Amino acid sequence: MTNDSLQTEAQLNADFQARIDAEEKIEPRDWMPQKYRQNLIRQISQHAHSEVIGMQPEGNWITRAPTLHRKAVLLAKVQDECGHGLYLYSAAETLGISREELIQALHSGAAKYASIFNYPSLTWADIGAIGWLVDGAAIVNQVSLQRTSYGPYARGMVRICKEESFHQRQGYHIMMTLMQGSAAQREMAQDAVNRFWWPSLMMFGPHDAESAHSAQSMTWKIKRQSNDELRQKFVDQTVEQAEVIGISLPDPDLKWNEERGHYDFGEIDWKEFNRVINGSGPCNRQRLEHHISAHEEGAWVRDAIAAHEAKKQQRANRAA
Amino acid sequence: MDNDLTQATADYAVRLGDDALILGHRLSEWCSRGPFMEEDLALTNVALDYIGRARMFLGYAAQLRGGECTEDTLAYQRDCREFTNLLINELPRGDFAFTMVRQYLLDEHSLLFLDQLGRSSDSELAAIAGKAIKESRYHQRRSREWMLRLGDGTEESQRRLQNALDDLWGYTPELFLMDELETALYELGIAVDRAALQAPWQAAVHSVFSETAVTVPSGGWEVVGGRTGYHTEHLGHLLSDLQFVQRAYPGCQW
Amino acid sequence: MSHHMKLYEVFIRSRRGLDHKHVGSLHAEDAEQAMEYARDLYTRRSEGVSIWIVNSSDIHASQESDCESFYDPLDDKPYRHATHYQLPDKVNNM
């Protein structure tokens, strides 16, 4: 590179950072550092994949929902997740990558999705726990991301947050109903919370000091609040919700810290966190297999559409 | 309404509710398994319409039957022999061609059927039909386009479309079958004369398939029995899925 | 594959009397299918009364490098904005 172009690059970078610092949004056609683009593609696609893979543990109970009302609500909710995945793929595509490429990266294992979805949904109460805790944690993160620096991602988040408000409520409502029910139902609810509490806390990622992408993402304002800040926010708001319905959170170290004005909580089992991320969760292989097989089974349909469209063009050309 | 008529109307509403519930259940099985995301989402919308329709019909039936009966006792506490849905609705979802052909055949039928039910002397049934036909117009627009796309597309899509049509065709005569209950209710202006829908349905279906490479089967076999609870073996498995929670934990609120 | 389905941009009018607003994009075979998917995807909560579908490749966008000549000249016409005019308090709601 010549001196001149180095200087230009440095100037572009400086202008870019100045724009970010001034809280201006970055839009698709703006100049952006290659690493900003890659970082965004990684984060947005991981978010999109999480929405789509997240359809599975809840989808697992659509045919078994215990009332017609619950069935309709769950169906609408899982459908929303598909829609949110679409909004996010659509935001990622503005960065110059196709949905097909993103899906290939998911299938090859190059791209990740939220590790929480590698846990199985075993009972109906899990649908309550997922809505209340998993969506609850996701919303804390997404509310913060409404202020992310990339315009299409921020706008997608605004839309998603608006739609997700019912997701957590319906989950909490399921838990509340179970806690008011029979002994077996209460036991089912408590068991679900016991299994989903820690994985929900893991959703916020490693401690700030250990997070690989965090510092740069904060400077570029892709992320607006740190993993630990968001995790604390989630714990603080959830403790009271648990008390209201009389369910306990499985952490003996959980207690109010007057001085900090926050709840203290125990240490996450990071060994398990890494184990599940690296493929040894109960459902890692199943989740990917499900997605790949649906994609492969759909190939002939997508081919048929393409062939039909080509024939239509031919007919139009002949007629012209 | 005298009691016999009330119960007959309730039975009729249960049939229509069962049709919607079982088809909606089959469609809901596609969620997260669609050929691409836009279609996954669209199919789920159709499933939601049917679950909503089931709740309206079964809710009305429960109201007519009175006592402890609710939409949920009807959906979750009857066994296979008491379900009265049409057989075509309970067949497993199959591949995308099977699902869309079934949907198309049923959508064309729904347009005709709901138009008539909208004129029912029973104002509740007429109101449900009025809401449902709006949904069905959109469903039919979608499924009809899929017939044209798949029928034009590739050799594989044409083959799958043809197979689906061949496998489904013998279940369509049941759509037009009148029995004692429906005949009696038709004479009172409550039910629809299904038999009268067959000719316009045939015309619509033939006209769409004539635009594609598939041929409409000439017939030769027909299976009926849903209205008397004489089902395919598939329904029992569907119900064991649908009803599992309520059966395992009876008497609970959910 | 979705890469041989075209990309469409979706604009929704949320209420009569308002402008159509860009809400996102989707993939479809043709405009008709795009319209249906837009209805399913972007109006699940009755967010719209009218939908526009535009082939993404048909959008011509101004370039970042045009910014100075495009927008800066418009920057010096504050008199186009109502706030430019200081009026007596009594009529301030004009």
GROMACS .gro file of C-alpha atoms in nm, chain B:
model
  254
  321MET     CA    1  -8.468  -2.444   1.933
  322ASP     CA    2  -8.598  -2.772   2.060
  323ASN     CA    3  -8.350  -2.999   2.228
  324ASP     CA    4  -8.306  -3.248   1.944
  325LEU     CA    5  -8.235  -2.970   1.700
  326THR     CA    6  -7.991  -2.807   1.942
  327GLN     CA    7  -7.800  -3.132   1.978
  328ALA     CA    8  -7.804  -3.193   1.603
  329THR     CA    9  -7.666  -2.845   1.541
  330ALA     CA   10  -7.400  -2.910   1.805
  331ASP     CA   11  -7.301  -3.235   1.631
  332TYR     CA   12  -7.274  -3.048   1.304
  333ALA     CA   13  -7.055  -2.780   1.462
  334VAL     CA   14  -6.836  -3.054   1.612
  335ARG     CA   15  -6.782  -3.200   1.265
  336LEU     CA   16  -6.675  -2.866   1.126
  337GLY     CA   17  -6.460  -2.802   1.432
  338ASP     CA   18  -6.294  -3.144   1.401
  339ASP     CA   19  -6.218  -3.078   1.034
  340ALA     CA   20  -6.046  -2.752   1.123
  341LEU     CA   21  -5.864  -2.886   1.429
  342ILE     CA   22  -5.718  -3.192   1.259
  343LEU     CA   23  -5.609  -3.007   0.947
  344GLY     CA   24  -5.467  -2.724   1.157
  345HIS     CA   25  -5.274  -2.980   1.358
  346ARG     CA   26  -5.126  -3.132   1.043
  347LEU     CA   27  -5.029  -2.789   0.910
  348SER     CA   28  -4.873  -2.693   1.242
  349GLU     CA   29  -4.635  -2.987   1.204
  350TRP     CA   30  -4.461  -2.787   0.929
  351CYS     CA   31  -4.347  -2.515   1.167
  352SER     CA   32  -3.962  -2.506   1.143
  353ARG     CA   33  -3.970  -2.758   0.856
  354GLY     CA   34  -4.079  -2.541   0.562
  355PRO     CA   35  -3.884  -2.542   0.233
  356PHE     CA   36  -3.768  -2.184   0.301
  357MET     CA   37  -3.841  -1.934   0.572
  358GLU     CA   38  -4.100  -1.719   0.398
  359GLU     CA   39  -4.306  -2.029   0.323
  360ASP     CA   40  -4.257  -2.170   0.673
  361LEU     CA   41  -4.411  -1.855   0.810
  362ALA     CA   42  -4.694  -1.849   0.556
  363LEU     CA   43  -4.787  -2.212   0.627
  364THR     CA   44  -4.798  -2.138   0.998
  365ASN     CA   45  -5.037  -1.852   0.929
  366VAL     CA   46  -5.272  -2.096   0.759
  367ALA     CA   47  -5.236  -2.338   1.051
  368LEU     CA   48  -5.325  -2.056   1.290
  369ASP     CA   49  -5.635  -1.974   1.088
  370TYR     CA   50  -5.751  -2.335   1.119
  371ILE     CA   51  -5.682  -2.357   1.493
  372GLY     CA   52  -5.882  -2.036   1.531
  373ARG     CA   53  -6.162  -2.180   1.322
  374ALA     CA   54  -6.162  -2.499   1.530
  375ARG     CA   55  -6.199  -2.295   1.847
  376MET     CA   56  -6.497  -2.107   1.706
  377PHE     CA   57  -6.683  -2.418   1.589
  378LEU     CA   58  -6.599  -2.629   1.895
  379GLY     CA   59  -6.670  -2.338   2.127
  380TYR     CA   60  -7.014  -2.299   1.972
  381ALA     CA   61  -7.078  -2.674   1.994
  382ALA     CA   62  -6.977  -2.669   2.361
  383GLN     CA   63  -7.213  -2.381   2.426
  384LEU     CA   64  -7.499  -2.574   2.263
  385ARG     CA   65  -7.421  -2.893   2.452
  386GLY     CA   66  -7.398  -2.706   2.780
  387GLY     CA   67  -7.286  -2.857   3.111
  388GLU     CA   68  -6.914  -2.912   3.151
  389CYS     CA   69  -6.848  -2.919   2.779
  390THR     CA   70  -6.581  -2.678   2.648
  391GLU     CA   71  -6.375  -2.644   2.333
  392ASP     CA   72  -6.098  -2.819   2.521
  393THR     CA   73  -6.298  -3.114   2.651
  394LEU     CA   74  -6.408  -3.169   2.293
  395ALA     CA   75  -6.054  -3.148   2.157
  396TYR     CA   76  -5.870  -3.328   2.433
  397GLN     CA   77  -6.106  -3.579   2.588
  398ARG     CA   78  -6.264  -3.767   2.300
  399ASP     CA   79  -6.111  -4.078   2.151
  400CYS     CA   80  -6.065  -4.171   1.787
  401ARG     CA   81  -6.415  -4.315   1.735
  402GLU     CA   82  -6.579  -3.995   1.858
  403PHE     CA   83  -6.387  -3.769   1.622
  404THR     CA   84  -6.590  -3.686   1.313
  405ASN     CA   85  -6.344  -3.508   1.083
  406LEU     CA   86  -6.313  -3.594   0.715
  407LEU     CA   87  -6.045  -3.855   0.647
  408ILE     CA   88  -5.851  -3.638   0.405
  409ASN     CA   89  -5.773  -3.393   0.687
  410GLU     CA   90  -5.605  -3.652   0.908
  411LEU     CA   91  -5.361  -3.800   0.654
  412PRO     CA   92  -4.998  -3.736   0.756
  413ARG     CA   93  -4.851  -3.416   0.615
  414GLY     CA   94  -4.633  -3.599   0.362
  415ASP     CA   95  -4.400  -3.390   0.146
  416PHE     CA   96  -4.464  -3.030   0.052
  417ALA     CA   97  -4.650  -3.137  -0.262
  418PHE     CA   98  -4.886  -3.358  -0.062
  419THR     CA   99  -4.958  -3.080   0.186
  420MET     CA  100  -5.019  -2.820  -0.085
  421VAL     CA  101  -5.236  -3.045  -0.305
  422ARG     CA  102  -5.451  -3.139  -0.007
  423GLN     CA  103  -5.469  -2.774   0.084
  424TYR     CA  104  -5.567  -2.673  -0.267
  425LEU     CA  105  -5.839  -2.939  -0.294
  426LEU     CA  106  -5.976  -2.835   0.045
  427ASP     CA  107  -5.946  -2.462  -0.020
  428GLU     CA  108  -6.156  -2.486  -0.335
  429HIS     CA  109  -6.408  -2.682  -0.133
  430SER     CA  110  -6.402  -2.436   0.156
  431LEU     CA  111  -6.479  -2.142  -0.071
  432LEU     CA  112  -6.794  -2.312  -0.195
  433PHE     CA  113  -6.890  -2.457   0.140
  434LEU     CA  114  -6.838  -2.145   0.349
  435ASP     CA  115  -7.021  -1.931   0.098
  436GLN     CA  116  -7.325  -2.150   0.155
  437LEU     CA  117  -7.277  -2.177   0.530
  438GLY     CA  118  -7.267  -1.799   0.540
  439ARG     CA  119  -7.636  -1.814   0.445
  440SER     CA  120  -7.726  -2.056   0.723
  441SER     CA  121  -8.034  -1.976   0.927
  442ASP     CA  122  -7.818  -2.040   1.232
  443SER     CA  123  -7.667  -1.696   1.284
  444GLU     CA  124  -7.367  -1.823   1.480
  445LEU     CA  125  -7.264  -2.070   1.208
  446ALA     CA  126  -7.322  -1.801   0.947
  447ALA     CA  127  -7.100  -1.558   1.137
  448ILE     CA  128  -6.816  -1.810   1.171
  449ALA     CA  129  -6.842  -1.884   0.798
  450GLY     CA  130  -6.829  -1.513   0.723
  451LYS     CA  131  -6.498  -1.480   0.904
  452ALA     CA  132  -6.353  -1.806   0.775
  453ILE     CA  133  -6.426  -1.743   0.408
  454LYS     CA  134  -6.203  -1.437   0.411
  455GLU     CA  135  -5.917  -1.657   0.529
  456SER     CA  136  -5.999  -1.925   0.276
  457ARG     CA  137  -5.989  -1.680  -0.012
  458TYR     CA  138  -5.631  -1.606   0.078
  459HIS     CA  139  -5.548  -1.975   0.135
  460GLN     CA  140  -5.688  -2.066  -0.205
  461ARG     CA  141  -5.495  -1.792  -0.377
  462ARG     CA  142  -5.174  -1.932  -0.229
  463SER     CA  143  -5.242  -2.301  -0.283
  464ARG     CA  144  -5.364  -2.242  -0.638
  465GLU     CA  145  -5.042  -2.060  -0.724
  466TRP     CA  146  -4.844  -2.347  -0.577
  467MET     CA  147  -5.032  -2.591  -0.804
  468LEU     CA  148  -4.929  -2.384  -1.105
  469ARG     CA  149  -4.569  -2.346  -0.986
  470LEU     CA  150  -4.513  -2.710  -0.899
  471GLY     CA  151  -4.707  -2.825  -1.202
  472ASP     CA  152  -4.485  -2.617  -1.427
  473GLY     CA  153  -4.152  -2.634  -1.235
  474THR     CA  154  -3.926  -2.937  -1.271
  475GLU     CA  155  -3.983  -3.300  -1.362
  476GLU     CA  156  -3.948  -3.381  -0.994
  477SER     CA  157  -4.205  -3.126  -0.884
  478GLN     CA  158  -4.447  -3.252  -1.149
  479ARG     CA  159  -4.393  -3.610  -1.040
  480ARG     CA  160  -4.447  -3.523  -0.673
  481LEU     CA  161  -4.757  -3.322  -0.759
  482GLN     CA  162  -4.898  -3.610  -0.961
  483ASN     CA  163  -4.823  -3.863  -0.685
  484ALA     CA  164  -4.990  -3.643  -0.425
  485LEU     CA  165  -5.299  -3.597  -0.638
  486ASP     CA  166  -5.320  -3.972  -0.705
  487ASP     CA  167  -5.287  -4.049  -0.332
  488LEU     CA  168  -5.547  -3.793  -0.228
  489TRP     CA  169  -5.808  -3.826  -0.497
  490GLY     CA  170  -6.001  -4.118  -0.346
  491TYR     CA  171  -6.055  -3.921  -0.026
  492THR     CA  172  -6.231  -3.632  -0.204
  493PRO     CA  173  -6.576  -3.792  -0.256
  494GLU     CA  174  -6.627  -3.772   0.120
  495LEU     CA  175  -6.627  -3.392   0.090
  496PHE     CA  176  -6.962  -3.414  -0.089
  497LEU     CA  177  -7.129  -3.685   0.113
  498MET     CA  178  -7.460  -3.608   0.282
  499ASP     CA  179  -7.592  -3.823   0.565
  500GLU     CA  180  -7.906  -3.821   0.774
  501LEU     CA  181  -7.786  -3.550   1.012
  502GLU     CA  182  -7.675  -3.306   0.746
  503THR     CA  183  -7.976  -3.371   0.526
  504ALA     CA  184  -8.213  -3.297   0.814
  505LEU     CA  185  -8.025  -2.980   0.902
  506TYR     CA  186  -8.009  -2.875   0.538
  507GLU     CA  187  -8.385  -2.902   0.513
  508LEU     CA  188  -8.412  -2.664   0.806
  509GLY     CA  189  -8.180  -2.415   0.635
  510ILE     CA  190  -7.898  -2.473   0.884
  511ALA     CA  191  -7.652  -2.702   0.703
  512VAL     CA  192  -7.499  -2.689   0.357
  513ASP     CA  193  -7.599  -2.925   0.077
  514ARG     CA  194  -7.258  -3.079   0.013
  515ALA     CA  195  -7.374  -3.283  -0.285
  516ALA     CA  196  -7.452  -2.963  -0.474
  517LEU     CA  197  -7.092  -2.846  -0.437
  518GLN     CA  198  -6.938  -3.135  -0.629
  519ALA     CA  199  -6.993  -3.006  -0.983
  520PRO     CA  200  -6.855  -2.654  -0.929
  521TRP     CA  201  -6.565  -2.799  -0.731
  522GLN     CA  202  -6.478  -3.042  -1.012
  523ALA     CA  203  -6.489  -2.758  -1.260
  524ALA     CA  204  -6.257  -2.537  -1.055
  525VAL     CA  205  -6.008  -2.813  -0.984
  526HIS     CA  206  -5.998  -2.940  -1.342
  527SER     CA  207  -5.949  -2.592  -1.475
  528VAL     CA  208  -5.642  -2.533  -1.257
  529PHE     CA  209  -5.486  -2.872  -1.326
  530SER     CA  210  -5.545  -2.832  -1.699
  531GLU     CA  211  -5.292  -2.547  -1.682
  532THR     CA  212  -5.027  -2.788  -1.552
  533ALA     CA  213  -4.859  -3.108  -1.666
  534VAL     CA  214  -5.052  -3.327  -1.421
  535THR     CA  215  -5.364  -3.522  -1.500
  536VAL     CA  216  -5.664  -3.544  -1.274
  537PRO     CA  217  -5.724  -3.909  -1.178
  538SER     CA  218  -6.035  -4.062  -1.327
  539GLY     CA  219  -6.144  -4.216  -0.998
  540GLY     CA  220  -6.190  -4.585  -0.933
  541TRP     CA  221  -6.143  -4.577  -0.557
  542GLU     CA  222  -6.300  -4.387  -0.273
  543VAL     CA  223  -6.268  -4.414   0.102
  544VAL     CA  224  -6.520  -4.264   0.343
  545GLY     CA  225  -6.592  -4.303   0.713
  546GLY     CA  226  -6.475  -3.994   0.904
  547ARG     CA  227  -6.823  -3.872   0.991
  548THR     CA  228  -6.904  -4.203   1.162
  549GLY     CA  229  -6.572  -4.221   1.344
  550TYR     CA  230  -6.433  -4.491   1.112
  551HIS     CA  231  -6.089  -4.339   1.066
  552THR     CA  232  -5.752  -4.420   0.918
  553GLU     CA  233  -5.492  -4.552   1.159
  554HIS     CA  234  -5.320  -4.215   1.148
  555LEU     CA  235  -5.577  -4.035   1.361
  556GLY     CA  236  -5.502  -4.233   1.677
  557HIS     CA  237  -5.138  -4.130   1.663
  558LEU     CA  238  -5.230  -3.771   1.600
  559LEU     CA  239  -5.456  -3.777   1.907
  560SER     CA  240  -5.191  -3.938   2.127
  561ASP     CA  241  -4.975  -3.638   2.043
  562LEU     CA  242  -5.250  -3.376   2.069
  563GLN     CA  243  -5.398  -3.508   2.394
  564PHE     CA  244  -5.086  -3.630   2.576
  565VAL     CA  245  -5.064  -3.364   2.848
  566GLN     CA  246  -5.432  -3.365   2.936
  567ARG     CA  247  -5.441  -3.744   2.942
  568ALA     CA  248  -5.127  -3.773   3.156
  569TYR     CA  249  -5.243  -3.509   3.407
  570PRO     CA  250  -5.622  -3.528   3.410
  571GLY     CA  251  -5.836  -3.262   3.572
  572CYS     CA  252  -5.580  -2.981   3.565
  573GLN     CA  253  -5.591  -2.621   3.449
  574TRP     CA  254  -5.325  -2.528   3.193
   0.00000   0.00000   0.00000
